[in-house]
Coordinates of N, CA and C and ligand atoms in Angstrom, one line a residue:
X1 N 172.2 127.2 55.3 CA 171.7 128.0 56.4 C 172.8 129.0 56.9
X2 N 172.5 130.2 57.0 CA 173.6 131.2 57.5 C 173.7 131.1 59.0
X3 N 174.8 131.8 59.5 CA 175.1 131.6 60.9 C 174.0 132.1 61.8
X4 N 173.3 133.2 61.4 CA 172.2 133.8 62.2 C 171.1 132.8 62.3
X5 N 170.8 132.1 61.2 CA 169.7 131.1 61.3 C 170.1 129.9 62.1
X6 N 171.4 129.5 62.0 CA 171.9 128.4 62.8 C 171.8 128.8 64.3
X7 N 172.2 130.0 64.7 CA 172.1 130.4 66.1 C 170.7 130.4 66.6
X8 N 169.8 130.9 65.7 CA 168.3 130.9 66.1 C 167.8 129.5 66.4
X9 N 168.2 128.6 65.4 CA 167.7 127.3 65.6 C 168.3 126.6 66.8
X10 N 169.5 126.8 67.0 CA 170.2 126.2 68.2 C 169.6 126.8 69.5
X11 N 169.3 128.0 69.5 CA 168.7 128.6 70.7 C 167.3 128.0 70.9
X12 N 166.5 127.9 69.9 CA 165.2 127.2 70.0 C 165.4 125.8 70.6
X13 N 166.3 125.1 70.1 CA 166.5 123.7 70.5 C 167.0 123.7 72.0
X14 N 167.8 124.6 72.4 CA 168.2 124.7 73.8 C 167.0 124.9 74.7
X15 N 166.0 125.7 74.2 CA 164.8 125.9 75.0 C 164.0 124.7 75.1
X16 N 163.9 123.9 74.0 CA 163.2 122.7 74.0 C 163.8 121.7 74.9
X17 N 165.1 121.6 74.9 CA 165.8 120.6 75.7 C 165.6 121.0 77.2
X18 N 165.6 122.3 77.5 CA 165.5 122.7 78.9 C 164.1 122.3 79.5
X19 N 163.1 122.2 78.5 CA 161.8 121.9 79.0 C 161.4 120.4 78.8
X20 N 162.4 119.6 78.4 CA 162.2 118.2 78.0 C 161.8 117.3 79.2
X21 N 160.7 116.6 79.0 CA 160.3 115.6 80.1 C 160.1 114.2 79.4
X22 N 160.8 114.0 78.3 CA 160.6 112.7 77.6 C 161.1 111.5 78.3
X23 N 162.0 111.6 79.2 CA 162.4 110.4 79.9 C 162.6 110.8 81.4
X24 N 162.7 109.8 82.3 CA 162.7 110.0 83.7 C 163.9 110.8 84.2
X25 N 164.9 111.0 83.4 CA 166.1 111.8 83.9 C 165.7 113.2 84.2
X26 N 164.6 113.7 83.7 CA 164.3 115.1 84.0 C 164.0 115.3 85.5
X27 N 163.6 114.2 86.1 CA 163.2 114.3 87.5 C 164.4 114.5 88.4
X28 N 165.6 114.0 88.0 CA 166.8 114.0 88.9 C 167.8 115.0 88.4
X29 N 167.6 115.7 87.3 CA 168.6 116.7 86.8 C 168.5 118.0 87.6
X30 N 169.7 118.7 87.6 CA 169.7 120.0 88.1 C 169.5 121.0 86.9
X31 N 170.3 120.7 85.9 CA 170.3 121.5 84.7 C 170.3 120.5 83.5
X32 N 169.8 120.9 82.4 CA 170.1 120.2 81.1 C 171.4 120.7 80.6
X33 N 172.1 119.8 79.8 CA 173.4 120.1 79.3 C 173.3 120.0 77.8
X34 N 172.8 121.0 77.1 CA 172.5 120.8 75.7 C 173.7 120.7 74.8
X35 N 174.8 121.4 75.2 CA 176.0 121.4 74.3 C 176.3 122.9 74.0
X36 N 177.5 123.2 73.4 CA 177.8 124.5 73.1 C 179.0 124.6 72.2
X37 N 179.2 125.8 71.7 CA 180.4 126.0 70.8 C 180.0 126.8 69.5
X38 N 180.8 126.6 68.5 CA 180.6 127.4 67.2 C 179.5 126.6 66.4
X39 N 178.4 127.3 66.2 CA 177.3 126.7 65.5 C 177.6 126.4 64.0
X40 N 178.7 127.0 63.5 CA 179.2 126.7 62.2 C 180.5 125.9 62.2
X41 N 180.8 125.2 63.3 CA 182.0 124.5 63.4 C 182.1 123.4 62.3
X42 N 183.4 123.2 61.9 CA 183.6 122.1 60.9 C 183.7 120.8 61.7
X43 N 184.0 120.8 63.0 CA 184.2 119.6 63.7 C 183.3 119.6 64.9
X44 N 182.5 118.5 65.0 CA 181.6 118.3 66.2 C 182.2 117.1 67.0
X45 N 182.2 117.3 68.3 CA 182.6 116.2 69.2 C 181.3 115.8 70.0
X46 N 181.1 114.5 70.1 CA 180.0 114.0 70.8 C 180.5 113.0 72.0
X47 N 180.1 113.4 73.2 CA 180.5 112.6 74.4 C 179.3 111.7 74.8
X48 N 179.3 111.3 76.0 CA 178.3 110.3 76.5 C 177.1 111.0 77.2
X49 N 177.4 111.5 78.3 CA 176.3 112.1 79.1 C 176.9 113.1 80.2
X50 N 176.1 114.0 80.7 CA 176.7 114.9 81.7 C 177.0 114.1 83.0
X51 N 178.0 114.5 83.7 CA 178.3 114.0 85.0 C 177.9 115.0 86.0
X52 N 178.4 114.9 87.2 CA 177.9 115.8 88.3 C 178.2 117.2 88.1
X53 N 179.4 117.6 87.7 CA 179.8 119.0 87.5 C 179.0 119.6 86.3
X54 N 178.8 118.8 85.3 CA 178.1 119.2 84.1 C 176.7 119.5 84.5
X55 N 176.1 118.6 85.2 CA 174.7 118.8 85.7 C 174.5 120.1 86.5
X56 N 175.5 120.3 87.4 CA 175.5 121.5 88.2 C 175.6 122.8 87.4
X57 N 176.5 122.8 86.4 CA 176.8 124.0 85.6 C 176.0 124.1 84.3
X58 N 175.4 123.0 83.8 CA 174.7 123.1 82.6 C 175.6 123.2 81.4
X59 N 176.9 122.8 81.6 CA 177.9 122.8 80.4 C 178.5 121.5 80.3
X60 N 178.9 121.2 79.0 CA 179.5 119.8 78.8 C 181.0 119.8 79.2
X61 N 181.4 118.7 79.7 CA 182.9 118.5 79.9 C 183.5 119.6 80.8
X62 N 183.0 119.8 82.0 CA 183.6 120.8 82.9 C 184.2 120.1 84.1
X63 N 184.2 118.7 84.1 CA 184.8 118.0 85.2 C 186.2 117.6 84.8
X64 N 186.6 116.5 85.4 CA 188.0 116.0 85.2 C 188.2 115.5 83.7
X65 N 187.1 114.9 83.2 CA 187.2 114.5 81.8 C 187.4 115.7 80.9
X66 N 186.8 116.8 81.3 CA 186.8 118.1 80.6 C 188.3 118.6 80.5
X67 N 189.0 118.5 81.7 CA 190.4 118.9 81.7 C 191.2 118.1 80.7
X68 N 190.9 116.8 80.6 CA 191.6 116.0 79.6 C 191.3 116.4 78.2
X69 N 190.0 116.7 78.0 CA 189.5 117.1 76.7 C 190.2 118.4 76.2
X70 N 190.3 119.4 77.1 CA 191.0 120.6 76.8 C 192.4 120.4 76.4
X71 N 193.1 119.5 77.1 CA 194.5 119.1 76.8 C 194.6 118.5 75.4
X72 N 193.6 117.7 75.1 CA 193.6 117.0 73.8 C 193.4 118.0 72.7
X73 N 192.4 119.0 72.9 CA 192.2 120.0 71.9 C 193.5 120.8 71.7
X74 N 194.1 121.2 72.9 CA 195.3 122.0 72.8 C 196.4 121.3 72.0
X75 N 196.5 119.9 72.1 CA 197.5 119.2 71.4 C 197.4 119.3 69.9
X76 N 196.2 119.7 69.4 CA 196.0 119.9 68.0 C 195.8 121.4 67.6
X77 N 196.1 122.2 68.6 CA 196.1 123.7 68.4 C 194.8 124.3 68.2
X78 N 193.7 123.7 68.8 CA 192.4 124.4 68.8 C 191.8 124.5 70.2
X79 N 190.7 125.4 70.2 CA 190.1 125.6 71.5 C 188.6 125.3 71.4
X80 N 187.9 125.3 72.5 CA 186.5 124.9 72.5 C 185.6 125.8 71.6
X81 N 186.0 127.1 71.5 CA 185.1 128.0 70.7 C 185.3 127.7 69.2
X82 N 186.2 126.8 68.8 CA 186.3 126.5 67.3 C 185.6 125.2 67.0
X83 N 184.9 124.6 67.9 CA 184.3 123.3 67.7 C 182.8 123.4 68.2
X84 N 182.0 122.3 67.9 CA 180.8 122.2 68.6 C 180.9 120.9 69.5
X85 N 180.5 121.1 70.7 CA 180.6 120.0 71.7 C 179.3 119.6 72.4
X86 N 178.9 118.4 72.3 CA 177.6 118.0 72.9 C 177.7 116.5 73.4
X87 N 176.7 116.0 73.9 CA 176.6 114.6 74.3 C 175.4 113.9 73.7
X88 N 175.5 112.5 73.8 CA 174.3 111.7 73.5 C 173.1 112.1 74.3
X89 N 173.3 112.1 75.7 CA 172.2 112.4 76.6 C 172.4 113.9 77.1
X90 N 171.3 114.6 77.2 CA 171.4 116.0 77.7 C 171.1 116.1 79.2
X91 N 170.8 115.0 79.8 CA 170.6 115.0 81.3 C 171.5 114.0 81.9
X92 N 171.9 114.2 83.2 CA 172.8 113.3 83.9 C 172.1 112.0 84.4
X93 N 172.6 110.9 84.0 CA 172.1 109.6 84.6 C 172.5 109.6 86.1
X94 N 171.6 109.2 87.0 CA 172.0 109.2 88.4 C 173.2 108.4 88.7
X95 N 174.1 108.9 89.6 CA 175.4 108.2 89.9 C 176.3 107.9 88.7
X96 N 176.0 108.7 87.6 CA 176.8 108.5 86.4 C 176.8 107.1 85.8
X97 N 175.7 106.4 86.0 CA 175.6 105.1 85.4 C 175.5 105.2 83.9
X98 N 175.7 104.1 83.2 CA 175.6 104.1 81.7 C 174.2 104.6 81.3
X99 N 174.1 105.2 80.2 CA 172.8 105.6 79.6 C 172.0 104.3 79.3
X100 N 170.7 104.3 79.5 CA 169.8 103.2 79.1 C 169.4 103.4 77.7
X101 N 169.1 102.3 77.0 CA 168.8 102.5 75.6 C 167.5 103.3 75.4
X102 N 166.6 103.2 76.4 CA 165.3 103.9 76.4 C 165.6 105.4 76.5
X103 N 166.6 105.8 77.3 CA 167.0 107.2 77.5 C 167.6 107.7 76.2
X104 N 168.5 106.9 75.6 CA 169.1 107.3 74.3 C 168.1 107.5 73.3
X105 N 167.1 106.6 73.1 CA 166.2 106.8 72.1 C 165.3 108.0 72.3
X106 N 165.0 108.3 73.6 CA 164.2 109.5 73.9 C 165.0 110.8 73.6
X107 N 166.3 110.7 73.7 CA 167.1 111.9 73.6 C 167.7 112.3 72.3
X108 N 168.0 111.3 71.5 CA 168.8 111.5 70.3 C 168.2 112.4 69.2
X109 N 166.9 112.6 69.3 CA 166.3 113.6 68.4 C 167.0 114.9 68.5
X110 N 167.3 115.3 69.7 CA 168.0 116.6 69.9 C 169.4 116.6 69.2
X111 N 170.1 115.5 69.4 CA 171.5 115.4 68.8 C 171.3 115.4 67.2
X112 N 170.3 114.7 66.7 CA 170.1 114.7 65.3 C 169.9 116.1 64.8
X113 N 169.1 116.9 65.5 CA 168.9 118.3 65.1 C 170.2 119.1 65.2
X114 N 171.0 118.8 66.2 CA 172.3 119.6 66.3 C 173.2 119.2 65.1
X115 N 173.2 118.0 64.7 CA 174.0 117.6 63.6 C 173.5 118.3 62.3
X116 N 172.2 118.3 62.2 CA 171.6 118.9 61.0 C 171.9 120.4 60.9
X117 N 171.7 121.1 62.1 CA 171.9 122.6 62.1 C 173.4 122.9 61.9
X118 N 174.2 122.3 62.8 CA 175.7 122.7 62.7 C 176.3 122.2 61.4
X119 N 175.8 121.0 60.9 CA 176.3 120.4 59.7 C 177.8 120.3 59.6
X120 N 178.4 119.6 60.6 CA 179.9 119.6 60.6 C 180.4 118.7 59.5
X121 N 181.7 118.9 59.1 CA 182.3 118.1 58.1 C 182.9 116.8 58.8
X122 N 183.2 117.0 60.1 CA 183.8 115.9 60.8 C 183.1 115.7 62.1
X123 N 182.6 114.4 62.4 CA 182.0 114.1 63.6 C 182.9 113.2 64.4
X124 N 183.3 113.6 65.6 CA 184.2 112.8 66.4 C 183.3 112.2 67.5
X125 N 183.3 110.9 67.6 CA 182.5 110.3 68.7 C 183.5 109.8 69.8
X126 N 183.1 110.2 71.0 CA 184.1 109.9 72.1 C 183.4 108.8 73.0
X127 N 184.0 107.6 72.9 CA 183.5 106.5 73.7 C 182.5 105.6 73.0
X128 N 182.1 104.6 73.7 CA 181.3 103.6 73.1 C 179.9 104.0 72.7
X129 N 179.2 104.8 73.6 CA 177.8 105.1 73.3 C 177.7 106.0 72.1
X130 N 178.5 107.1 72.1 CA 178.4 108.0 70.9 C 178.8 107.2 69.6
X131 N 179.8 106.4 69.7 CA 180.3 105.7 68.5 C 179.2 104.7 68.0
X132 N 178.6 104.0 68.9 CA 177.5 103.0 68.5 C 176.4 103.8 67.9
X133 N 175.9 104.9 68.5 CA 174.8 105.6 67.9 C 175.1 106.2 66.5
X134 N 176.3 106.8 66.4 CA 176.6 107.5 65.1 C 176.9 106.5 64.0
X135 N 177.5 105.4 64.4 CA 177.8 104.3 63.4 C 176.4 103.8 62.9
X136 N 175.5 103.6 63.8 CA 174.2 103.1 63.3 C 173.5 104.2 62.4
X137 N 173.5 105.4 62.9 CA 172.9 106.5 62.1 C 173.4 106.6 60.7
X138 N 174.7 106.4 60.5 CA 175.3 106.6 59.2 C 175.6 105.3 58.5
X139 N 174.9 104.2 59.1 CA 175.0 102.9 58.5 C 176.5 102.4 58.3
X140 N 177.3 102.6 59.3 CA 178.6 102.0 59.4 C 178.5 100.7 60.2
X141 N 179.1 99.6 59.7 CA 178.9 98.4 60.5 C 179.4 98.6 61.9
X142 N 178.7 98.0 62.9 CA 179.1 98.2 64.3 C 180.5 97.6 64.6
X143 N 181.2 98.3 65.5 CA 182.6 97.8 65.8 C 182.9 98.2 67.2
X144 N 183.8 97.5 67.8 CA 184.3 97.9 69.1 C 185.1 99.1 69.0
X145 N 185.0 100.0 70.0 CA 185.7 101.3 69.9 C 187.2 101.0 69.9
X146 N 187.7 99.9 70.6 CA 189.1 99.7 70.6 C 189.7 99.3 69.2
X147 N 188.8 98.8 68.3 CA 189.3 98.4 67.0 C 189.1 99.5 66.0
X148 N 188.4 100.6 66.3 CA 188.2 101.6 65.3 C 188.7 103.0 65.7
X149 N 189.1 103.1 67.0 CA 189.5 104.4 67.5 C 190.7 105.0 66.7
X150 N 190.5 106.3 66.3 CA 191.5 107.0 65.6 C 191.4 106.8 64.0
X151 N 190.5 106.0 63.6 CA 190.3 105.8 62.1 C 189.4 106.9 61.6
X152 N 189.6 107.2 60.3 CA 188.7 108.2 59.7 C 187.8 107.5 58.7
X153 N 186.5 107.6 58.9 CA 185.6 106.9 58.1 C 184.8 107.9 57.3
X154 N 184.9 107.8 56.0 CA 184.1 108.7 55.1 C 182.7 108.1 54.9
X155 N 181.7 109.0 55.0 CA 180.3 108.6 54.7 C 179.7 109.6 53.8
X156 N 178.8 109.1 52.9 CA 178.0 110.0 52.1 C 176.7 110.3 52.7
X157 N 176.3 111.5 52.8 CA 175.0 111.9 53.4 C 174.3 112.7 52.4
X158 N 173.0 113.0 52.7 CA 172.2 113.9 51.8 C 172.9 115.3 51.6
X159 N 173.7 115.6 52.6 CA 174.3 117.0 52.6 C 175.7 116.9 52.2
X160 N 176.2 115.8 51.6 CA 177.5 115.7 51.1 C 178.3 114.7 51.9
X161 N 179.6 114.7 51.6 CA 180.5 113.7 52.2 C 181.0 114.2 53.6
X162 N 180.9 113.4 54.6 CA 181.5 113.8 55.9 C 182.4 112.7 56.4
X163 N 183.1 113.0 57.5 CA 184.0 112.0 58.1 C 183.6 111.7 59.5
X164 N 183.6 110.5 59.8 CA 183.3 110.1 61.2 C 184.6 109.6 61.8
X165 N 185.0 110.1 63.0 CA 186.2 109.7 63.6 C 185.9 109.3 65.1
X166 N 185.9 107.9 65.3 CA 185.7 107.4 66.6 C 187.0 107.6 67.5
X167 N 186.8 108.0 68.7 CA 187.9 108.2 69.6 C 187.6 107.6 71.0
X168 N 188.7 107.2 71.7 CA 188.4 106.8 73.1 C 187.8 108.0 73.9
X169 N 187.1 107.7 74.9 CA 186.5 108.8 75.7 C 187.6 109.4 76.6
X170 N 187.6 110.8 76.7 CA 188.7 111.4 77.5 C 188.8 110.9 79.0
X171 N 187.6 110.4 79.5 CA 187.6 109.9 80.9 C 188.6 108.7 81.1
X172 N 188.9 108.0 80.0 CA 189.9 106.9 80.1 C 191.1 107.4 80.8
X173 N 191.6 108.6 80.5 CA 192.8 109.1 81.1 C 192.6 109.6 82.6
X174 N 191.4 109.7 83.0 CA 191.1 110.0 84.4 C 191.2 108.7 85.3
X175 N 191.0 107.6 84.6 CA 191.1 106.3 85.4 C 192.6 105.8 85.3
X176 N 193.2 106.1 84.2 CA 194.6 105.6 84.0 C 195.4 106.7 83.3
X177 N 196.2 107.4 84.1 CA 196.9 108.6 83.5 C 197.9 108.2 82.4
X178 N 198.3 106.9 82.4 CA 199.2 106.5 81.4 C 198.6 106.4 80.0
X179 N 197.3 106.5 80.0 CA 196.6 106.5 78.7 C 196.6 107.8 78.0
X180 N 197.0 108.9 78.7 CA 196.9 110.2 78.2 C 197.7 110.3 76.8
X181 N 198.9 109.7 76.8 CA 199.7 109.8 75.5 C 199.0 109.1 74.4
X182 N 198.3 108.0 74.7 CA 197.6 107.3 73.7 C 196.5 108.1 73.1
X183 N 195.8 108.8 74.0 CA 194.7 109.7 73.6 C 195.2 110.8 72.7
X184 N 196.3 111.4 73.2 CA 196.9 112.5 72.4 C 197.3 112.0 71.0
X185 N 198.0 110.9 70.9 CA 198.4 110.3 69.6 C 197.1 110.1 68.7
X186 N 196.1 109.6 69.3 CA 194.8 109.4 68.5 C 194.3 110.7 67.9
X187 N 194.3 111.7 68.8 CA 193.7 113.0 68.4 C 194.4 113.6 67.2
X188 N 195.7 113.3 67.0 CA 196.5 113.9 65.9 C 195.9 113.7 64.5
X189 N 195.0 112.6 64.4 CA 194.4 112.4 63.1 C 193.5 113.6 62.7
X190 N 193.1 114.4 63.7 CA 192.2 115.5 63.4 C 192.9 116.7 62.9
X191 N 194.2 116.8 63.0 CA 194.9 118.0 62.6 C 194.6 118.5 61.2
X192 N 194.5 117.6 60.2 CA 194.2 118.2 58.9 C 192.8 118.9 58.8
X193 N 191.9 118.6 59.7 CA 190.6 119.2 59.7 C 190.4 120.4 60.5
X194 N 191.5 120.8 61.2 CA 191.4 121.9 62.2 C 191.4 123.3 61.4
X195 N 190.6 124.2 62.0 CA 190.6 125.5 61.4 C 191.9 126.2 61.6
X196 N 192.3 127.0 60.6 CA 193.6 127.7 60.7 C 193.6 128.8 61.6
X197 N 192.6 129.7 61.4 CA 192.6 130.9 62.2 C 191.5 130.8 63.3
X198 N 191.4 131.8 64.1 CA 190.4 131.8 65.2 C 189.1 132.5 64.6
X199 N 188.0 131.7 64.6 CA 186.8 132.2 64.1 C 185.9 132.6 65.3
X200 N 185.2 133.7 65.1 CA 184.4 134.2 66.2 C 182.9 134.2 65.8
X201 N 182.3 133.0 65.9 CA 180.8 133.0 65.8 C 180.3 131.9 66.7
X202 N 180.8 132.0 67.9 CA 180.4 130.9 68.9 C 179.1 131.2 69.5
X203 N 178.5 130.1 70.0 CA 177.2 130.2 70.7 C 177.4 129.8 72.1
X204 N 178.0 130.8 72.8 CA 178.6 130.5 74.2 C 177.6 130.8 75.3
X205 N 176.3 130.7 75.0 CA 175.4 130.9 76.1 C 175.4 129.7 77.0
X206 N 175.4 129.9 78.3 CA 175.6 128.8 79.3 C 174.3 128.0 79.3
Ligands
LIG1 N1 181.2 115.1 80.6 C1 180.4 115.2 79.6 O1 179.8 116.3 79.3 N2 180.2 114.2 78.8 C2 180.8 113.0 79.0 O2 180.7 112.1 78.2 C3 181.7 113.0 80.2 C4 181.8 114.0 80.9

């Protein structure tokens, strides 16, 4: 799929997500938060769900966890426009509670399409929910995030070999600032997969 086609398909998907009423979260959302970034990125990051700021702005990781995330990207010399960033859920759970399994199963069709369209070589799962879903999707035996964080797991797909990299969620450092260095250390495993130059084909529509 060329970049133009990817952009078209991602735009269509954004419109579908904006109109989605598959689960009750549509009743309490301000905006959907579909995700954003380079539709041809080699690296995709998947978080959990929008929080308050994300819901208000319709963009992923714009709150305190987003500041940590930017720091982590910076530590490996890349920026948001060189990756694709999205969440398991596209709508905010009230009071930032954990996603329900019914919400996850209603929503992951969109994530599956994002993975298919962007077709990243590396999928980084941030936190338990993203890790559990992606491990299941690619038939990796379930594991606690604490025992697999920072590992590179190669999987064969119909579209070739890709890597899954589970990571702690950046919000960890917002609860305990002493964890920032641990997160930065973990992130360094991504360096070999980072783009060298700055590529400009991002899908930065809010
Ligand atoms: N913001 C997001 O968009 N996702 C998270 O998982 C946390 C904060």
